[in-house]
Short mmCIF file of C-alpha atoms and ligand atoms in Angstrom, two decimals:
data_model
loop_
_atom_site.label_atom_id
_atom_site.label_comp_id
_atom_site.label_asym_id
_atom_site.label_seq_id
_atom_site.Cartn_x
_atom_site.Cartn_y
_atom_site.Cartn_z
CA UNK A 42 -73.39 33.00 117.37
CA UNK A 43 -73.46 30.47 114.53
CA UNK A 44 -70.32 28.90 113.10
CA UNK A 45 -70.69 28.12 109.44
CA UNK A 46 -68.72 25.28 107.86
CA UNK A 47 -68.02 25.84 104.18
CA UNK A 48 -66.88 22.90 102.09
CA UNK A 49 -65.95 23.69 98.53
CA UNK A 50 -64.93 21.30 95.83
CA UNK A 51 -62.99 23.71 93.66
CA UNK A 52 -59.53 25.06 94.44
CA UNK A 53 -60.23 28.52 93.04
CA UNK A 54 -63.46 28.96 94.96
CA UNK A 55 -61.98 27.82 98.27
CA UNK A 56 -58.89 30.01 97.67
CA UNK A 57 -61.08 33.05 97.01
CA UNK A 58 -63.03 32.49 100.23
CA UNK A 59 -59.89 31.78 102.28
CA UNK A 60 -58.18 34.94 101.03
CA UNK A 61 -61.22 36.95 102.20
CA UNK A 62 -60.97 35.58 105.77
CA UNK A 63 -60.09 37.90 108.64
CA UNK A 64 -58.59 36.61 111.93
CA UNK A 65 -57.42 33.64 109.84
CA UNK A 66 -56.04 30.47 111.47
CA UNK A 67 -54.88 27.34 109.65
CA UNK A 68 -55.31 23.98 111.37
CA UNK A 69 -54.65 20.41 110.22
CA UNK A 70 -56.39 17.21 111.30
CA UNK A 71 -56.24 13.79 109.62
CA UNK A 72 -54.47 15.01 106.46
CA UNK A 73 -57.03 17.77 106.03
CA UNK A 74 -56.54 21.53 106.23
CA UNK A 75 -59.12 23.77 107.86
CA UNK A 76 -59.16 27.57 107.67
CA UNK A 77 -60.93 29.26 110.52
CA UNK A 78 -61.79 32.96 110.73
CA UNK A 79 -64.43 35.51 109.89
CA UNK A 80 -66.08 36.09 106.55
CA UNK A 81 -67.98 39.37 106.41
CA UNK A 82 -67.99 39.27 110.24
CA UNK A 83 -69.42 35.73 110.53
CA UNK A 84 -67.58 32.82 112.19
CA UNK A 85 -66.64 30.31 109.52
CA UNK A 86 -64.40 27.34 108.90
CA UNK A 87 -63.48 26.48 105.31
CA UNK A 88 -62.10 23.25 103.84
CA UNK A 89 -61.78 21.28 100.65
CA UNK A 90 -62.94 17.75 101.25
CA UNK A 91 -61.89 15.81 98.17
CA UNK A 92 -64.12 13.72 95.96
CA UNK A 93 -66.83 11.29 97.03
CA UNK A 94 -69.22 10.47 99.84
CA UNK A 95 -66.72 9.28 102.45
CA UNK A 96 -64.53 12.39 102.08
CA UNK A 97 -67.64 14.54 102.30
CA UNK A 98 -69.15 12.94 105.40
CA UNK A 99 -65.92 12.73 107.35
CA UNK A 100 -65.10 16.38 106.68
CA UNK A 101 -68.52 17.46 107.97
CA UNK A 102 -68.09 15.26 111.05
CA UNK A 103 -64.66 16.75 111.72
CA UNK A 104 -66.08 20.26 111.45
CA UNK A 105 -68.80 19.32 113.95
CA UNK A 106 -66.35 17.73 116.40
CA UNK A 107 -63.45 20.19 116.14
CA UNK A 108 -65.21 23.47 115.38
CA UNK A 109 -68.76 23.03 116.66
CA UNK A 110 -70.32 24.15 113.40
CA UNK A 111 -74.05 24.90 113.44
CA UNK A 112 -74.47 25.00 109.66
CA UNK A 113 -72.74 23.42 106.70
CA UNK A 114 -72.66 24.96 103.23
CA UNK A 115 -71.44 22.78 100.39
CA UNK A 116 -70.61 24.27 97.02
CA UNK A 117 -69.46 22.56 93.86
CA UNK A 118 -70.51 21.49 90.40
CA UNK A 119 -72.99 18.92 89.16
CA UNK A 120 -74.30 17.27 86.02
CA UNK A 121 -77.81 18.31 84.92
CA UNK A 122 -80.53 15.63 84.91
CA UNK A 123 -83.30 17.91 83.78
CA UNK A 124 -83.71 19.27 80.21
CA UNK A 125 -84.65 22.73 81.49
CA UNK A 126 -81.44 23.09 83.47
CA UNK A 127 -78.46 24.16 81.41
CA UNK A 128 -74.70 24.47 81.93
CA UNK A 129 -74.06 27.54 84.10
CA UNK A 130 -77.37 27.40 85.98
CA UNK A 131 -77.41 26.87 89.73
CA UNK A 132 -79.28 24.21 91.69
CA UNK A 133 -80.09 24.59 95.39
CA UNK A 134 -80.93 21.24 96.97
CA UNK A 135 -84.20 20.98 98.86
CA UNK A 136 -83.13 17.43 99.74
CA UNK A 137 -80.56 14.84 98.73
CA UNK A 138 -80.59 11.09 98.04
CA UNK A 139 -78.01 8.39 97.30
CA UNK A 140 -78.48 6.99 93.79
CA UNK A 141 -75.99 4.19 94.54
CA UNK A 142 -77.48 2.91 97.81
CA UNK A 143 -79.19 -0.38 97.14
CA UNK A 144 -80.58 -2.99 99.54
CA UNK A 145 -83.51 -4.12 97.41
CA UNK A 146 -82.83 -7.75 98.41
CA UNK A 147 -83.95 -6.85 101.93
CA UNK A 148 -87.10 -5.13 100.74
CA UNK A 149 -85.79 -1.58 100.76
CA UNK A 150 -86.58 0.86 97.99
CA UNK A 151 -83.53 1.72 95.85
CA UNK A 152 -81.74 4.69 97.49
CA UNK A 153 -83.01 3.91 100.98
CA UNK A 154 -80.30 3.52 103.62
CA UNK A 155 -81.36 0.40 105.54
CA UNK A 156 -82.78 1.12 109.00
CA UNK A 157 -82.62 4.87 108.47
CA UNK A 158 -85.76 6.77 109.42
CA UNK A 159 -85.79 8.90 106.27
CA UNK A 160 -85.31 8.36 102.53
CA UNK A 161 -84.25 11.84 101.46
CA UNK A 162 -81.86 13.89 103.58
CA UNK A 163 -83.25 17.38 104.12
CA UNK A 164 -81.59 20.76 103.71
CA UNK A 165 -82.51 23.90 105.69
CA UNK A 166 -85.22 25.99 104.01
CA UNK A 167 -83.90 29.16 105.67
CA UNK A 168 -80.51 28.64 103.99
CA UNK A 169 -82.01 27.68 100.63
CA UNK A 170 -84.08 30.89 100.60
CA UNK A 171 -81.07 33.01 101.62
CA UNK A 172 -78.94 31.41 98.91
CA UNK A 173 -81.61 32.04 96.28
CA UNK A 174 -81.79 35.72 97.26
CA UNK A 175 -77.99 36.04 97.30
CA UNK A 176 -77.69 34.46 93.86
CA UNK A 177 -80.33 36.70 92.30
CA UNK A 178 -78.47 39.70 93.73
CA UNK A 179 -74.84 38.88 92.83
CA UNK A 180 -75.35 36.66 89.76
CA UNK A 181 -78.50 38.17 88.23
CA UNK A 182 -77.84 36.63 84.81
CA UNK A 183 -77.89 33.06 86.18
CA UNK A 184 -81.00 30.91 86.59
CA UNK A 185 -81.54 29.26 89.99
CA UNK A 186 -83.54 26.05 90.49
CA UNK A 187 -84.62 24.34 93.72
CA UNK A 188 -85.19 20.61 94.07
CA UNK A 189 -83.73 17.19 94.78
CA UNK A 190 -80.15 16.26 94.03
CA UNK A 191 -78.77 12.73 93.77
CA UNK A 192 -75.27 11.74 94.90
CA UNK A 193 -73.10 8.69 94.36
CA UNK A 194 -69.48 7.62 93.98
CA UNK A 195 -69.64 7.79 90.21
CA UNK A 196 -69.04 10.48 87.57
CA UNK A 197 -72.06 10.11 85.29
CA UNK A 198 -71.03 10.40 81.66
CA UNK A 199 -73.38 8.14 79.68
CA UNK A 200 -77.02 8.38 78.74
CA UNK A 201 -78.05 5.00 80.09
CA UNK A 202 -76.83 5.58 83.66
CA UNK A 203 -78.21 9.11 83.51
CA UNK A 204 -81.66 7.83 82.53
CA UNK A 205 -81.65 5.13 85.22
CA UNK A 206 -80.96 7.76 87.91
CA UNK A 207 -83.61 10.06 86.40
CA UNK A 208 -86.21 7.30 86.38
CA UNK A 209 -85.63 6.20 89.97
CA UNK A 210 -85.15 9.54 91.70
CA UNK A 211 -86.21 12.44 89.41
CA UNK A 212 -83.43 14.70 90.67
CA UNK A 213 -82.47 18.04 89.12
CA UNK A 214 -78.80 17.12 89.06
CA UNK A 215 -76.21 14.53 90.02
CA UNK A 216 -72.93 14.90 91.91
CA UNK A 217 -70.71 12.99 94.31
CA UNK A 218 -70.91 14.50 97.83
CA UNK A 219 -74.11 16.39 98.66
CA UNK A 220 -76.23 13.56 100.10
CA UNK A 221 -73.34 12.41 102.32
CA UNK A 222 -73.05 15.93 103.75
CA UNK A 223 -76.81 16.24 104.25
CA UNK A 224 -76.73 12.78 105.90
CA UNK A 225 -73.94 13.84 108.30
CA UNK A 226 -75.78 17.11 109.01
CA UNK A 227 -79.03 15.23 109.73
CA UNK A 228 -77.33 12.82 112.14
CA UNK A 229 -75.65 15.73 113.97
CA UNK A 230 -78.75 17.97 113.96
CA UNK A 231 -77.13 20.87 112.09
CA UNK A 232 -78.38 22.90 109.11
CA UNK A 233 -77.28 21.99 105.61
CA UNK A 234 -77.20 23.84 102.30
CA UNK A 235 -75.99 22.40 98.98
CA UNK A 236 -75.26 24.80 96.13
CA UNK A 237 -74.33 23.23 92.80
CA UNK A 238 -73.43 24.95 89.54
CA UNK A 239 -74.16 22.86 86.46
CA UNK A 240 -70.95 21.93 84.64
CA UNK A 241 -72.23 19.28 82.21
CA UNK A 242 -75.25 17.27 81.13
CA UNK A 243 -74.12 13.96 82.69
CA UNK A 244 -74.02 12.35 79.23
CA UNK A 245 -71.45 11.57 76.54
CA UNK A 246 -70.26 15.19 76.43
CA UNK A 247 -69.74 15.45 80.21
CA UNK A 248 -65.97 14.92 80.29
CA UNK A 249 -65.45 17.70 77.75
CA UNK A 250 -67.68 20.35 79.31
CA UNK A 251 -66.57 19.88 82.90
CA UNK A 252 -63.10 21.55 82.90
CA UNK A 253 -64.22 24.47 80.74
CA UNK A 254 -66.97 25.44 83.08
CA UNK A 255 -65.32 24.82 86.46
CA UNK A 256 -63.59 28.21 86.76
CA UNK A 257 -66.71 30.21 86.06
CA UNK A 258 -68.69 28.11 88.56
CA UNK A 259 -66.08 28.70 91.25
CA UNK A 260 -66.34 32.45 90.85
CA UNK A 261 -70.15 32.42 90.96
CA UNK A 262 -70.35 30.27 94.08
CA UNK A 263 -67.66 32.20 96.00
CA UNK A 264 -69.58 35.43 95.27
CA UNK A 265 -72.84 33.89 96.44
CA UNK A 266 -71.41 32.54 99.68
CA UNK A 267 -69.83 35.93 100.51
CA UNK A 268 -73.18 37.64 99.95
CA UNK A 269 -74.99 35.08 102.12
CA UNK A 270 -72.70 35.91 105.03
CA UNK A 271 -74.23 39.41 105.16
CA UNK A 272 -77.66 37.95 105.89
CA UNK A 273 -76.96 35.08 108.27
N1 LIG B 491 -70.10 16.58 89.07
C1 LIG B 491 -70.15 17.35 87.96
N2 LIG B 491 -70.63 16.66 86.92
C2 LIG B 491 -70.90 15.42 87.37
C3 LIG B 491 -71.38 14.24 86.77
N3 LIG B 491 -71.70 14.21 85.48
N4 LIG B 491 -71.51 13.13 87.53
C4 LIG B 491 -71.18 13.16 88.85
N5 LIG B 491 -70.70 14.25 89.46
C5 LIG B 491 -70.56 15.37 88.74
#
């Protein structure tokens, strides 16, 4: 049987999922709390990882080492980098790149991790398709998009940086953890899914829109993840 790791960014969303756990156990490792149990009958372990790529990758690695997870689902919010995609819409990553990885001086393309055999870290198509179906069922009023996301240790809140990332990587949205999780999943040979609700447009209005939207996003993603558990 699979064990699904769920890493959420938002307190409310993680709380909702944790309160739905049966056979719940709380464990702590390296200043991090993990909640193990069953969600709709499926083996899961849930955690909040904190902000940024290092927090993201180390939490995935801990879930692999301590709980033997076979799949990792990451939920959170993101800034839109595509005019079509509005606040409230959901993006499912088909792959993830680092927008802040740069070793151009050594002949690598911007975003390429030196000596890595791939440029874009993949996600699992099976999980992306399941998530799309779940979203259409439980959040029918929300639009879902599939495509590349870009991650970096930077909250994007100005047009110039936004346009630079758009020009280099053409991602649907930008956030701060997804690529690190997909990277850790790739190295460990486990499945990865990244679900991001759009909270802002990654421009001068980003700081204002973000807190307003976070609560709604948390509710939508918790609902989606619960529904996905029925079909895994
Ligand atoms: N997460 C949500 N909005 C974001 C933004 N504008 N930049 C980076 N991460 C985000």
